XYZ file of C-alpha atoms in Angstrom:
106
model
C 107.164 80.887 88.814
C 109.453 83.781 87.419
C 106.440 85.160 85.928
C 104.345 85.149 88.455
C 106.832 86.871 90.895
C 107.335 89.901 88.012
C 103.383 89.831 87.595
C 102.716 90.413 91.122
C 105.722 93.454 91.685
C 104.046 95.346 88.433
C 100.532 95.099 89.442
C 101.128 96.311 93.625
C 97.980 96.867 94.709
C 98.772 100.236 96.278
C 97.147 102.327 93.862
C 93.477 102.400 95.890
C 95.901 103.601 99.150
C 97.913 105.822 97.227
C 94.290 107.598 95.625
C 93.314 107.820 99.459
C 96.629 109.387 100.635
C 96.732 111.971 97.823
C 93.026 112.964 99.216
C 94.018 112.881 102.261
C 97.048 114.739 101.782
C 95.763 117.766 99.366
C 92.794 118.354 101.915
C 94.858 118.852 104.737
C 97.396 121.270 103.032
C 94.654 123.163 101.237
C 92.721 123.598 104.857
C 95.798 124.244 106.669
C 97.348 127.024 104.119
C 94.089 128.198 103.780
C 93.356 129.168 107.297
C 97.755 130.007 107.439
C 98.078 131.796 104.505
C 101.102 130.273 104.158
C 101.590 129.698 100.786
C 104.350 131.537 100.175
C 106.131 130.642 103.209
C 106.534 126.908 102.517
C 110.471 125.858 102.343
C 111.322 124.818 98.653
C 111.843 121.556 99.692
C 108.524 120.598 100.852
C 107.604 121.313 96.630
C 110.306 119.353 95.617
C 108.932 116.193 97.586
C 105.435 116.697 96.987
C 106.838 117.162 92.918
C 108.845 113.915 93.447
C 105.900 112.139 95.110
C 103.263 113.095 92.068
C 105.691 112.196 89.584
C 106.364 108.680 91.190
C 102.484 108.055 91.938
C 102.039 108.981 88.270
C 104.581 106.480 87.160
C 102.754 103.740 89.518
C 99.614 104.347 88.393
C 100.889 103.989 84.807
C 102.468 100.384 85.221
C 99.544 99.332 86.983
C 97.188 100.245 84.246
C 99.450 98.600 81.523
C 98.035 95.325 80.742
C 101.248 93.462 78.964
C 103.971 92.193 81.549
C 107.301 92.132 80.296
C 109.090 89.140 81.850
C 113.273 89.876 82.060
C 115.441 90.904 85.031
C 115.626 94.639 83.527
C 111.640 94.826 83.970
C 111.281 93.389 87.109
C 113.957 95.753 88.590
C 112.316 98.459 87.177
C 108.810 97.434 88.476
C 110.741 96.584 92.184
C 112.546 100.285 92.294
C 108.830 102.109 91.233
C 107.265 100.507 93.759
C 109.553 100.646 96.572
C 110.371 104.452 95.945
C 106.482 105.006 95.366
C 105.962 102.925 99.045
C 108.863 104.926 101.290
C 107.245 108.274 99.713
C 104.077 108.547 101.105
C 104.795 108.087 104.793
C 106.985 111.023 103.819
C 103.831 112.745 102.269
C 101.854 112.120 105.266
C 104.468 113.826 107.587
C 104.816 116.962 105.308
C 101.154 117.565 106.612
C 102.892 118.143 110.025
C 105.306 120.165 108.297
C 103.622 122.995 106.702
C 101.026 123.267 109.646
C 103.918 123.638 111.982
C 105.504 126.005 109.481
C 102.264 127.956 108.522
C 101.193 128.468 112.061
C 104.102 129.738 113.403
């Protein structure tokens, strides 16, 4: 039972959603600083969380491609932490579309 609760958090089916949203995401910003020409106006932040949100997608992407499951508490924390952080950060990807078009057109 154990295992099968750690074998479902390390393989999360998000990575077909999280392909989508990066597409989704870098076509928008490329359109929208394109027509701006914003690029230099973006807050620092905004590269931080898009840095963050690679990083963590990376790191998903990773564990889901792994085919061994390591069954202990210490793995399945790790596995629930990736995925939650990789979840809550790409609502927050989404909106930073909203952010540099309201920035860059402004």
């Amino acid at each position: 039972m154990l295992e099968t609760y750690i074998t479902n958090l390390k393989k999360s089916h998000m990575k077909p959603f999280i392909i989508f949203i990066i597409i989704f995401v870098l076509f928008f910003d490329a359109v929208i600083l394109k027509l701006s020409n914003a690029w230099f106006d973006i807050p620092i932040y905004l590269y931080v969380i898009y840095a963050i949100w690679m990083i963590f997608n990376v790191i998903l992407m990773f564990q889901d491609s792994y085919k061994n499951i390591q069954i202990n508490k210490i793995s399945a924390l790790r596995y629930l932490i990736i995925n939650n952080i990789a979840g809550y950060l790409q609502p927050i990807s989404m909106a930073s579309i909203y952010l540099i078009r309201h920035h860059g057109m402004a």
